[in-house]
Amino acid sequence: MLQVEELSHSFKNGNEITAVLHDISFRVHKGQMVALLGSSGSGKSTLLNLMAGLMKPTEGNIFIAGHSISAMNENKLAEFRRKHIGFIFQAYELLANLTVRENIELPLVFQSVQPSVRRKKALELLEKVGIPDKADLFPSQLSGGQQQRVSIARSLITEPSVIFADEPTGNLDTRTEEEILAILKTLNQTLHTTFIIVTHEREVAAQTEHILTLRDGSLVTDRQKVAEVLPSGGIAIETK
Ligand SMILES: Nc1ncnc2c1ncn2[C@@H]1O[C@H](COP(=O)(O)OP(=O)(O)OP(=O)(O)O)[C@@H](O)[C@H]1O
Ligand SMILES: [Mg+2]
């Protein structure tokens, strides 16, 4: 489903080169929910942005649903992202001048889906994330946890193969964090959407089926949750 092969990444600023990710390989199977754990600066967001096709890696390959996203040109990649990849951000990133329903529908507007079809799907998803009564409110009229529910619904509306979430509960209190994680888990189990969730909190990672740990840009094995280390040094995650 998602395969990362011998991935390395460096940032260049003027003459200065910062190596951030070192020779990372792993596989995630369809329907798995994986936490990407690591301390601040370990390279989690960089890895997530590379997997989501938001930047190109210095070295290595990324395959999503059998497609090499590293080999795609900008136009192809943008189209692939719209169809196959969902994103949930720490700061929700909802549009303030659109209602909750319109925010959720937005990815389908870009795909020229009929308004009546979009609306129906958005309302179904609002139900799934537990706030069916908020459709006509604006983001500023919702709590942080409710806004994150909207952003989860928006990420799901294109029925993506994989959803990347960068610290989705980073701005929330512990109780709301637990609620959001419970929603993600239920969606993972009912829709079989693959989730990769970045977090620096062990407690959040403990809620997922599998954990990948980054330390200083390298992947370290988590013995309890990772089933198989590949001969190449990569890690294959198998369902329990
Ligand atoms: N555009 C950039 N140019 C140069 N260095 C960068 C750039 N983006 C990130 N870095 C560096 O890459 C390293 C990893 O950053 P990244 O944002 O991936 O970490 P993170 O694990 O997501 O941290 P946090 O938990 O704080 O969000 C850091 O040392 C950071 O300074
Ligand atoms: Mg980060």
Coordinates of N, CA and C and ligand atoms in Angstrom, one line a residue:
M1 N 0.8 -1.2 0.0 CA 0.0 0.0 0.0 C 0.9 1.3 0.0
L2 N 1.7 1.4 1.0 CA 2.7 2.5 1.1 C 4.1 1.8 1.3
Q3 N 5.0 2.2 0.4 CA 6.3 1.6 0.5 C 7.3 2.7 0.4
V4 N 8.2 2.8 1.4 CA 9.3 3.8 1.3 C 10.6 3.0 1.2
E5 N 11.4 3.4 0.2 CA 12.6 2.6 -0.1 C 13.8 3.5 -0.1
E6 N 14.7 3.1 0.8 CA 16.0 3.8 0.9 C 16.0 5.3 0.7
L7 N 15.1 5.9 1.5 CA 14.8 7.3 1.4 C 15.8 8.1 2.3
S8 N 16.4 9.1 1.6 CA 17.2 10.1 2.4 C 16.8 11.4 2.0
H9 N 16.9 12.4 2.9 CA 16.6 13.8 2.5 C 17.5 14.8 3.2
S10 N 17.9 15.8 2.4 CA 18.7 16.9 3.0 C 18.1 18.2 2.5
F11 N 18.2 19.2 3.4 CA 17.8 20.5 3.0 C 19.0 21.4 2.7
K12 N 18.9 22.2 1.7 CA 20.0 23.0 1.3 C 19.6 24.5 1.5
N13 N 20.4 25.2 2.3 CA 20.1 26.6 2.5 C 21.4 27.3 2.1
G14 N 21.5 27.9 1.0 CA 22.8 28.5 0.5 C 23.8 27.4 0.4
N15 N 24.9 27.6 1.1 CA 26.0 26.6 1.1 C 25.8 25.5 2.1
E16 N 24.9 25.7 3.0 CA 24.7 24.8 4.1 C 23.8 23.6 3.7
I17 N 24.2 22.4 3.9 CA 23.3 21.3 3.7 C 23.1 20.5 5.0
T18 N 21.8 20.4 5.3 CA 21.4 19.7 6.5 C 20.8 18.3 6.2
A19 N 21.4 17.3 6.5 CA 20.9 15.9 6.3 C 19.8 15.6 7.4
V20 N 18.6 15.4 7.0 CA 17.5 15.2 7.9 C 17.0 13.8 8.0
L21 N 17.0 13.1 6.9 CA 16.5 11.7 6.9 C 17.6 10.8 6.3
H22 N 17.8 9.6 7.0 CA 18.9 8.7 6.5 C 18.4 7.3 6.2
D23 N 18.4 7.0 4.9 CA 18.2 5.6 4.5 C 17.0 4.9 5.2
I24 N 15.9 5.5 4.9 CA 14.7 4.9 5.6 C 13.9 4.0 4.6
S25 N 13.6 2.8 5.1 CA 12.8 1.8 4.3 C 11.7 1.2 5.2
F26 N 10.5 1.2 4.8 CA 9.5 0.4 5.5 C 8.2 0.3 4.6
R27 N 7.3 -0.6 5.0 CA 6.1 -0.8 4.2 C 4.9 -0.7 5.2
V28 N 3.9 -0.2 4.7 CA 2.6 -0.1 5.5 C 1.5 -0.8 4.6
H29 N 0.8 -1.7 5.1 CA -0.2 -2.4 4.4 C -1.5 -1.7 4.4
K30 N -2.4 -2.0 3.4 CA -3.7 -1.4 3.4 C -4.5 -1.6 4.7
G31 N -5.1 -0.5 5.1 CA -5.9 -0.6 6.3 C -5.2 -0.5 7.6
Q32 N -3.9 -0.4 7.6 CA -3.1 -0.3 8.9 C -3.2 1.2 9.4
M33 N -3.1 1.3 10.7 CA -3.0 2.6 11.4 C -1.6 2.6 12.1
V34 N -0.8 3.5 11.6 CA 0.6 3.5 12.1 C 0.9 4.9 12.7
A35 N 1.6 4.9 13.8 CA 2.0 6.1 14.4 C 3.5 6.3 14.0
L36 N 3.8 7.5 13.6 CA 5.2 7.9 13.4 C 5.7 8.7 14.6
L37 N 6.5 8.1 15.4 CA 6.9 8.7 16.7 C 8.3 9.2 16.7
G38 N 8.6 10.3 17.4 CA 9.9 10.8 17.5 C 10.0 12.1 18.1
S39 N 11.1 12.5 18.7 CA 11.2 13.8 19.4 C 11.2 14.9 18.4
S40 N 11.1 16.1 18.9 CA 11.0 17.3 18.0 C 12.3 17.4 17.2
G41 N 12.2 17.6 15.9 CA 13.4 17.7 15.1 C 13.9 16.4 14.6
S42 N 13.3 15.3 14.9 CA 13.8 14.0 14.4 C 13.4 13.7 12.9
G43 N 12.6 14.6 12.3 CA 12.3 14.4 10.9 C 10.9 13.9 10.6
K44 N 10.0 13.9 11.5 CA 8.7 13.3 11.3 C 7.9 14.0 10.2
S45 N 7.8 15.4 10.4 CA 7.1 16.2 9.4 C 7.7 16.1 8.0
T46 N 9.0 16.1 8.0 CA 9.7 16.0 6.7 C 9.4 14.7 6.0
L47 N 9.4 13.6 6.8 CA 9.0 12.3 6.2 C 7.6 12.2 5.7
L48 N 6.7 12.8 6.5 CA 5.3 12.8 6.2 C 5.1 13.6 4.9
N49 N 5.7 14.8 4.8 CA 5.5 15.7 3.6 C 6.1 15.0 2.4
L50 N 7.2 14.2 2.5 CA 7.7 13.5 1.4 C 6.7 12.4 1.0
M51 N 6.2 11.7 1.9 CA 5.2 10.6 1.6 C 4.0 11.1 1.0
A52 N 3.6 12.3 1.4 CA 2.4 12.9 0.8 C 2.6 13.6 -0.5
G53 N 3.9 13.6 -1.0 CA 4.2 14.1 -2.3 C 4.3 15.7 -2.2
L54 N 4.5 16.3 -1.1 CA 4.5 17.7 -1.0 C 5.9 18.2 -1.3
M55 N 6.9 17.3 -1.2 CA 8.3 17.7 -1.6 C 8.9 16.4 -2.2
K56 N 10.0 16.6 -2.9 CA 10.7 15.4 -3.5 C 11.9 15.1 -2.6
P57 N 12.1 13.7 -2.5 CA 13.2 13.3 -1.6 C 14.6 13.5 -2.4
T58 N 15.6 13.7 -1.6 CA 17.0 13.8 -2.3 C 17.3 12.4 -2.9
E59 N 17.0 11.4 -2.1 CA 17.3 10.0 -2.6 C 16.2 9.1 -2.2
G60 N 16.0 8.0 -3.0 CA 15.0 7.0 -2.6 C 13.7 7.1 -3.3
N61 N 12.9 6.1 -3.1 CA 11.6 6.0 -3.7 C 10.4 5.9 -2.8
I62 N 9.3 6.4 -3.2 CA 8.0 6.2 -2.4 C 7.0 5.7 -3.3
F63 N 6.3 4.6 -2.9 CA 5.2 4.0 -3.7 C 3.9 4.1 -2.9
I64 N 2.9 4.6 -3.5 CA 1.6 4.6 -2.9 C 0.7 3.8 -3.9
A65 N 0.0 2.8 -3.3 CA -0.9 1.9 -4.1 C -0.2 1.5 -5.4
G66 N 1.1 1.2 -5.3 CA 1.8 0.7 -6.5 C 2.4 1.8 -7.4
H67 N 2.1 3.1 -7.2 CA 2.6 4.1 -8.0 C 3.8 4.8 -7.4
S68 N 4.8 5.0 -8.2 CA 6.0 5.7 -7.7 C 5.7 7.2 -7.7
I69 N 5.5 7.8 -6.5 CA 5.2 9.2 -6.5 C 6.5 10.0 -6.8
S70 N 7.6 9.5 -6.5 CA 8.9 10.2 -6.7 C 9.1 10.4 -8.2
A71 N 8.5 9.5 -9.0 CA 8.8 9.6 -10.5 C 7.8 10.5 -11.2
M72 N 6.7 11.0 -10.5 CA 5.7 11.7 -11.2 C 6.1 13.2 -11.4
N73 N 5.7 13.8 -12.5 CA 5.9 15.2 -12.7 C 4.8 16.0 -11.8
E74 N 5.0 17.3 -11.7 CA 4.2 18.1 -10.8 C 2.7 18.0 -11.1
N75 N 2.3 18.0 -12.4 CA 0.9 17.9 -12.7 C 0.3 16.6 -12.3
K76 N 1.0 15.5 -12.6 CA 0.5 14.2 -12.4 C 0.4 14.0 -10.9
L77 N 1.4 14.5 -10.2 CA 1.5 14.3 -8.7 C 0.3 15.1 -8.0
A78 N 0.1 16.3 -8.5 CA -1.0 17.1 -7.9 C -2.4 16.3 -8.1
E79 N -2.6 15.7 -9.3 CA -3.8 15.0 -9.5 C -3.8 13.7 -8.7
F80 N -2.7 13.0 -8.6 CA -2.6 11.8 -7.7 C -2.9 12.1 -6.3
R81 N -2.4 13.2 -5.8 CA -2.6 13.7 -4.4 C -4.1 13.9 -4.2
R82 N -4.7 14.6 -5.1 CA -6.1 15.0 -4.9 C -7.0 13.7 -4.8
K83 N -6.6 12.7 -5.6 CA -7.4 11.4 -5.6 C -7.1 10.5 -4.5
H84 N -5.8 10.3 -4.2 CA -5.4 9.2 -3.4 C -4.9 9.5 -2.0
I85 N -4.7 10.8 -1.7 CA -4.0 11.2 -0.4 C -4.9 12.2 0.3
G86 N -5.1 11.9 1.6 CA -5.8 12.9 2.5 C -4.8 13.4 3.5
F87 N -5.1 14.6 4.0 CA -4.1 15.2 4.9 C -4.9 15.8 6.1
I88 N -4.4 15.6 7.3 CA -5.0 16.3 8.5 C -3.9 17.0 9.2
F89 N -4.2 18.3 9.4 CA -3.1 19.2 10.0 C -3.3 19.5 11.5
Q90 N -2.3 19.8 12.1 CA -2.4 20.1 13.6 C -3.3 21.3 13.8
A91 N -3.2 22.3 12.9 CA -4.0 23.6 13.0 C -5.2 23.6 12.2
Y92 N -5.7 22.4 11.8 CA -7.0 22.2 11.1 C -7.0 22.7 9.7
E93 N -6.5 23.9 9.5 CA -6.5 24.5 8.1 C -7.8 24.6 7.4
L94 N -8.9 24.9 8.1 CA -10.2 25.1 7.5 C -10.3 26.5 7.0
L95 N -11.1 26.7 5.9 CA -11.3 28.0 5.4 C -12.4 28.8 6.2
A96 N -12.0 29.9 6.7 CA -12.9 30.7 7.6 C -14.2 31.1 7.0
N97 N -14.2 31.5 5.7 CA -15.4 32.0 5.1 C -16.3 31.0 4.4
L98 N -16.0 29.7 4.6 CA -16.8 28.6 4.2 C -17.5 28.0 5.4
T99 N -18.7 27.5 5.2 CA -19.3 26.7 6.3 C -18.6 25.4 6.5
V100 N -19.0 24.7 7.6 CA -18.5 23.4 7.8 C -18.7 22.4 6.6
R101 N -19.9 22.4 6.2 CA -20.3 21.5 5.0 C -19.5 21.9 3.8
E102 N -19.4 23.2 3.5 CA -18.6 23.6 2.3 C -17.1 23.3 2.4
N103 N -16.6 23.4 3.7 CA -15.2 23.0 3.9 C -15.0 21.5 3.5
I104 N -15.9 20.7 4.0 CA -15.8 19.3 3.8 C -15.9 18.9 2.3
E105 N -16.8 19.6 1.6 CA -17.0 19.4 0.2 C -15.9 19.8 -0.7
L106 N -15.1 20.8 -0.2 CA -14.1 21.4 -1.1 C -13.3 20.5 -2.0
P107 N -12.7 19.4 -1.4 CA -11.9 18.6 -2.3 C -12.7 18.0 -3.5
L108 N -14.0 17.9 -3.3 CA -14.8 17.4 -4.4 C -15.2 18.5 -5.4
V109 N -15.1 19.7 -5.0 CA -15.4 20.8 -5.9 C -14.2 20.8 -6.9
F110 N -13.0 20.6 -6.4 CA -11.9 20.5 -7.4 C -11.9 19.4 -8.3
Q111 N -12.7 18.4 -8.0 CA -12.9 17.2 -8.9 C -14.2 17.4 -9.7
S112 N -14.8 18.5 -9.7 CA -16.1 18.8 -10.4 C -17.2 17.8 -10.1
V113 N -17.3 17.4 -8.9 CA -18.4 16.5 -8.5 C -19.7 17.3 -8.3
Q114 N -20.8 16.8 -8.8 CA -22.1 17.5 -8.7 C -22.4 18.0 -7.3
P115 N -23.0 19.2 -7.1 CA -23.3 19.7 -5.8 C -24.1 18.8 -4.9
S116 N -25.1 18.2 -5.5 CA -26.0 17.3 -4.7 C -25.3 16.1 -4.1
V117 N -24.4 15.6 -5.0 CA -23.6 14.4 -4.5 C -22.6 14.8 -3.4
R118 N -22.0 15.9 -3.6 CA -21.0 16.5 -2.7 C -21.7 16.7 -1.3
R119 N -22.8 17.3 -1.4 CA -23.5 17.7 -0.2 C -23.9 16.4 0.6
K120 N -24.4 15.4 -0.1 CA -24.8 14.2 0.6 C -23.6 13.5 1.3
K121 N -22.5 13.5 0.6 CA -21.3 12.8 1.1 C -20.8 13.6 2.4
A122 N -20.8 14.9 2.3 CA -20.3 15.8 3.4 C -21.2 15.5 4.6
L123 N -22.5 15.5 4.4 CA -23.4 15.3 5.5 C -23.2 13.9 6.2
E124 N -23.0 12.9 5.3 CA -22.8 11.5 5.9 C -21.5 11.5 6.7
L125 N -20.5 12.2 6.2 CA -19.2 12.2 7.0 C -19.3 13.0 8.3
L126 N -20.1 14.1 8.2 CA -20.3 14.9 9.5 C -20.9 14.0 10.5
E127 N -21.8 13.1 10.1 CA -22.5 12.1 11.0 C -21.4 11.2 11.5
K128 N -20.5 10.7 10.7 CA -19.5 9.7 11.1 C -18.6 10.3 12.1
V129 N -18.3 11.6 12.0 CA -17.3 12.2 12.9 C -18.1 12.9 14.1
G130 N -19.4 12.6 14.2 CA -20.1 12.9 15.4 C -20.7 14.3 15.6
I131 N -20.7 15.2 14.5 CA -21.2 16.5 14.7 C -22.2 16.9 13.5
P132 N -23.2 16.0 13.4 CA -24.2 16.3 12.3 C -24.9 17.6 12.3
D133 N -25.0 18.2 13.5 CA -25.7 19.4 13.7 C -24.9 20.7 13.4
K134 N -23.7 20.5 13.0 CA -22.8 21.7 12.8 C -22.6 22.1 11.3
A135 N -23.3 21.5 10.4 CA -23.1 21.7 9.0 C -23.1 23.1 8.5
D136 N -24.0 24.0 9.1 CA -24.1 25.3 8.6 C -23.4 26.4 9.4
L137 N -22.6 25.9 10.4 CA -21.8 26.9 11.1 C -20.5 27.1 10.4
F138 N -19.8 28.2 10.9 CA -18.5 28.5 10.3 C -17.4 28.0 11.3
P139 N -16.2 27.7 10.8 CA -15.2 27.1 11.7 C -15.0 27.9 13.0
S140 N -15.1 29.2 12.9 CA -14.8 30.0 14.2 C -15.9 29.7 15.2
Q141 N -17.0 29.1 14.8 CA -18.1 28.9 15.8 C -17.9 27.5 16.4
L142 N -16.8 26.8 16.1 CA -16.6 25.5 16.7 C -15.4 25.4 17.6
S143 N -15.4 24.4 18.5 CA -14.3 24.2 19.4 C -13.1 23.6 18.6
G144 N -12.0 23.6 19.2 CA -10.8 23.0 18.5 C -11.1 21.5 18.1
G145 N -11.6 20.7 19.0 CA -11.9 19.3 18.7 C -12.9 19.2 17.6
Q146 N -13.9 20.1 17.6 CA -14.9 20.0 16.5 C -14.3 20.4 15.2
Q147 N -13.4 21.4 15.2 CA -12.8 21.8 14.0 C -11.9 20.6 13.4
Q148 N -11.3 19.9 14.3 CA -10.5 18.8 13.9 C -11.4 17.7 13.3
R149 N -12.6 17.5 13.9 CA -13.5 16.5 13.3 C -13.9 16.9 11.9
V150 N -14.1 18.2 11.6 CA -14.4 18.7 10.3 C -13.2 18.4 9.4
S151 N -12.0 18.7 9.8 CA -10.9 18.4 9.0 C -10.7 16.9 8.7
I152 N -11.1 16.1 9.6 CA -11.0 14.6 9.4 C -12.0 14.3 8.3
A153 N -13.2 14.8 8.4 CA -14.3 14.6 7.4 C -13.8 15.0 6.1
R154 N -13.2 16.2 6.0 CA -12.7 16.7 4.7 C -11.7 15.8 4.1
S155 N -10.8 15.3 5.0 CA -9.7 14.4 4.4 C -10.3 13.1 3.9
L156 N -11.5 12.7 4.3 CA -12.1 11.4 3.9 C -12.9 11.5 2.7
I157 N -13.3 12.7 2.3 CA -14.4 12.8 1.3 C -14.0 12.3 -0.1
T158 N -12.7 12.3 -0.4 CA -12.3 11.8 -1.7 C -12.0 10.3 -1.6
E159 N -12.3 9.7 -0.5 CA -12.0 8.2 -0.2 C -10.6 7.9 -0.6
P160 N -9.6 8.6 0.1 CA -8.2 8.4 -0.3 C -7.7 7.0 0.1
S161 N -6.6 6.6 -0.5 CA -6.0 5.3 -0.1 C -5.3 5.5 1.2
V162 N -4.8 6.7 1.5 CA -4.0 6.8 2.7 C -4.2 8.3 3.2
I163 N -4.3 8.4 4.5 CA -4.4 9.7 5.1 C -3.2 10.0 6.0
F164 N -2.6 11.1 5.8 CA -1.4 11.5 6.6 C -1.9 12.6 7.6
A165 N -1.6 12.4 8.8 CA -2.0 13.3 9.9 C -0.8 13.8 10.6
D166 N -0.5 15.1 10.6 CA 0.7 15.6 11.3 C 0.2 16.2 12.7
E167 N 0.5 15.5 13.7 CA 0.1 15.9 15.1 C -1.3 16.3 15.2
P168 N -2.2 15.5 14.8 CA -3.7 15.9 14.7 C -4.3 16.3 16.0
T169 N -3.6 15.9 17.1 CA -4.2 16.2 18.4 C -3.3 17.1 19.2
G170 N -2.3 17.7 18.5 CA -1.3 18.5 19.1 C -1.8 19.8 19.8
N171 N -3.0 20.3 19.3 CA -3.5 21.5 19.9 C -4.7 21.3 20.9
L172 N -4.9 20.0 21.2 CA -6.1 19.6 21.9 C -5.8 19.2 23.4
D173 N -6.7 19.3 24.3 CA -6.6 18.8 25.6 C -6.7 17.3 25.6
T174 N -6.3 16.7 26.7 CA -6.2 15.2 26.7 C -7.5 14.5 26.4
R175 N -8.6 15.0 27.0 CA -9.9 14.3 26.8 C -10.3 14.4 25.3
T176 N -10.1 15.6 24.7 CA -10.5 15.8 23.3 C -9.5 15.0 22.4
E177 N -8.3 14.9 22.8 CA -7.3 14.1 22.1 C -7.8 12.6 22.0
E178 N -8.2 12.1 23.2 CA -8.7 10.7 23.2 C -9.9 10.5 22.3
E179 N -10.8 11.5 22.3 CA -12.0 11.5 21.4 C -11.6 11.4 19.9
I180 N -10.7 12.3 19.6 CA -10.3 12.3 18.2 C -9.6 11.0 17.8
L181 N -8.7 10.5 18.7 CA -8.1 9.3 18.3 C -9.1 8.1 18.2
A182 N -10.1 8.2 19.0 CA -11.1 7.1 19.0 C -11.9 7.2 17.6
I183 N -12.1 8.4 17.2 CA -12.8 8.6 15.8 C -11.9 8.0 14.7
L184 N -10.6 8.4 14.8 CA -9.7 7.9 13.8 C -9.6 6.4 13.8
K185 N -9.6 5.8 15.0 CA -9.6 4.3 15.1 C -10.8 3.7 14.5
T186 N -12.0 4.3 14.8 CA -13.3 3.7 14.3 C -13.3 3.8 12.7
L187 N -12.9 5.0 12.2 CA -12.8 5.2 10.8 C -11.9 4.2 10.1
N188 N -10.7 4.0 10.8 CA -9.8 3.0 10.3 C -10.4 1.6 10.2
Q189 N -11.1 1.3 11.2 CA -11.7 -0.1 11.3 C -12.9 -0.3 10.4
T190 N -13.7 0.8 10.2 CA -14.9 0.6 9.4 C -14.7 0.9 7.9
L191 N -13.8 1.9 7.6 CA -13.6 2.2 6.2 C -12.3 1.6 5.6
H192 N -11.5 1.0 6.5 CA -10.2 0.4 6.1 C -9.3 1.4 5.4
T193 N -9.4 2.7 5.8 CA -8.5 3.7 5.3 C -7.2 3.5 6.0
T194 N -6.1 3.6 5.3 CA -4.8 3.6 5.9 C -4.4 4.9 6.6
F195 N -4.0 4.9 7.8 CA -3.6 6.2 8.5 C -2.2 6.2 8.9
I196 N -1.5 7.3 8.7 CA -0.1 7.5 9.2 C -0.2 8.7 10.1
I197 N 0.0 8.5 11.4 CA -0.2 9.6 12.3 C 1.1 10.0 13.0
V198 N 1.5 11.3 12.7 CA 2.7 11.8 13.4 C 2.4 12.2 14.8
T199 N 3.2 11.9 15.7 CA 3.1 12.3 17.1 C 4.4 12.3 17.8
H200 N 4.6 13.2 18.8 CA 5.8 13.0 19.6 C 5.4 12.4 21.0
E201 N 4.1 12.1 21.1 CA 3.7 11.5 22.4 C 3.5 10.0 22.4
R202 N 4.2 9.3 23.3 CA 4.1 7.9 23.4 C 2.7 7.4 23.6
E203 N 1.9 8.2 24.4 CA 0.5 7.8 24.8 C -0.3 7.8 23.5
V204 N -0.1 8.7 22.6 CA -0.9 8.7 21.4 C -0.5 7.5 20.5
A205 N 0.8 7.3 20.4 CA 1.3 6.1 19.6 C 0.8 4.8 20.1
A206 N 0.7 4.7 21.5 CA 0.2 3.5 22.1 C -1.2 3.1 21.7
Q207 N -1.9 4.1 21.2 CA -3.3 3.8 20.7 C -3.4 3.2 19.3
T208 N -2.2 3.2 18.6 CA -2.3 2.7 17.2 C -1.8 1.3 17.2
E209 N -2.1 0.6 16.1 CA -1.7 -0.8 15.9 C -0.2 -0.9 15.8
H210 N 0.4 0.0 15.2 CA 1.9 -0.1 14.9 C 2.6 1.2 15.1
I211 N 3.9 1.1 15.4 CA 4.6 2.3 15.7 C 5.9 2.3 14.8
L212 N 6.2 3.4 14.2 CA 7.5 3.6 13.6 C 8.2 4.7 14.3
T213 N 9.4 4.5 14.8 CA 10.1 5.5 15.6 C 11.3 6.1 14.8
L214 N 11.3 7.4 14.8 CA 12.4 8.1 14.2 C 13.3 8.7 15.3
R215 N 14.6 8.4 15.1 CA 15.6 9.1 16.0 C 16.6 9.7 15.2
D216 N 16.8 11.1 15.3 CA 17.8 11.8 14.5 C 17.7 11.4 13.0
G217 N 16.5 11.3 12.5 CA 16.4 11.0 11.1 C 16.6 9.6 10.6
S218 N 16.8 8.7 11.6 CA 16.9 7.3 11.2 C 15.7 6.5 11.9
L219 N 15.3 5.4 11.2 CA 14.3 4.6 11.8 C 14.8 3.6 12.8
V220 N 14.2 3.6 13.9 CA 14.6 2.5 14.9 C 13.4 1.6 15.1
T221 N 13.7 0.4 15.4 CA 12.7 -0.6 15.5 C 12.0 -0.6 16.8
D222 N 10.7 -0.7 16.8 CA 10.0 -0.8 18.1 C 9.6 -2.3 18.2
R223 N 10.3 -3.0 19.1 CA 10.2 -4.5 19.2 C 8.8 -5.0 19.4
Q224 N 8.1 -4.2 20.2 CA 6.8 -4.7 20.6 C 5.8 -4.7 19.4
K225 N 5.9 -3.7 18.6 CA 4.8 -3.6 17.6 C 5.3 -3.8 16.1
V226 N 6.6 -3.9 15.9 CA 7.0 -4.2 14.5 C 7.3 -5.7 14.3
A227 N 6.7 -6.3 13.3 CA 6.8 -7.7 13.3 C 8.0 -8.3 12.6
E228 N 8.5 -7.6 11.6 CA 9.5 -8.2 10.7 C 10.5 -7.1 10.2
V229 N 11.7 -7.4 10.4 CA 12.8 -6.5 9.8 C 13.3 -7.1 8.5
L230 N 13.1 -6.3 7.5 CA 13.5 -6.9 6.2 C 15.0 -7.0 6.1
P231 N 15.5 -7.9 5.2 CA 17.0 -8.1 5.0 C 17.7 -6.8 4.7
S232 N 17.0 -5.9 3.9 CA 17.6 -4.6 3.5 C 17.8 -3.7 4.7
G233 N 17.3 -4.1 5.8 CA 17.3 -3.1 7.0 C 16.0 -2.4 7.1
G234 N 15.1 -2.6 6.1 CA 13.8 -2.0 6.2 C 12.9 -2.7 7.2
I235 N 11.8 -2.1 7.4 CA 10.8 -2.7 8.3 C 9.5 -3.0 7.7
A236 N 9.0 -4.2 7.7 CA 7.7 -4.5 7.2 C 6.8 -4.6 8.4
I237 N 5.7 -3.9 8.3 CA 4.7 -4.0 9.4 C 3.6 -5.0 9.0
E238 N 3.4 -5.9 9.8 CA 2.4 -6.9 9.5 C 1.2 -6.7 10.5
T239 N 0.0 -7.0 10.0 CA -1.2 -6.9 10.9 C -1.1 -7.9 11.9
K240 N -1.5 -7.5 13.1 CA -1.5 -8.5 14.2 C -2.4 -9.7 14.0
Ligands
LIG1 N1 13.1 23.8 4.9 C1 14.0 23.4 5.8 N2 15.3 23.9 5.6 C2 16.3 23.4 6.5 N3 16.1 22.6 7.5 C3 14.9 22.1 7.7 C4 13.7 22.5 6.9 N4 12.6 21.9 7.3 C5 13.0 21.1 8.4 N5 14.3 21.3 8.6 C6 15.1 20.6 9.6 O1 14.9 19.2 9.6 C7 14.9 18.7 10.9 C8 13.6 17.9 11.0 O2 12.5 18.7 11.0 P1 11.0 18.2 11.0 O3 10.1 19.4 10.9 O4 10.8 17.1 10.1 O5 11.0 17.6 12.5 P2 9.8 17.0 13.4 O6 10.2 15.7 13.8 O7 8.5 17.1 12.6 O8 9.7 18.0 14.6 P3 8.5 18.6 15.5 O9 8.1 17.4 16.4 O10 9.1 19.7 16.3 O11 7.4 19.0 14.6 C9 15.0 19.8 11.8 O12 16.3 19.9 12.3 C10 14.7 21.0 11.0 O13 15.4 22.1 11.4
MG2 MG 6.7 18.2 12.9

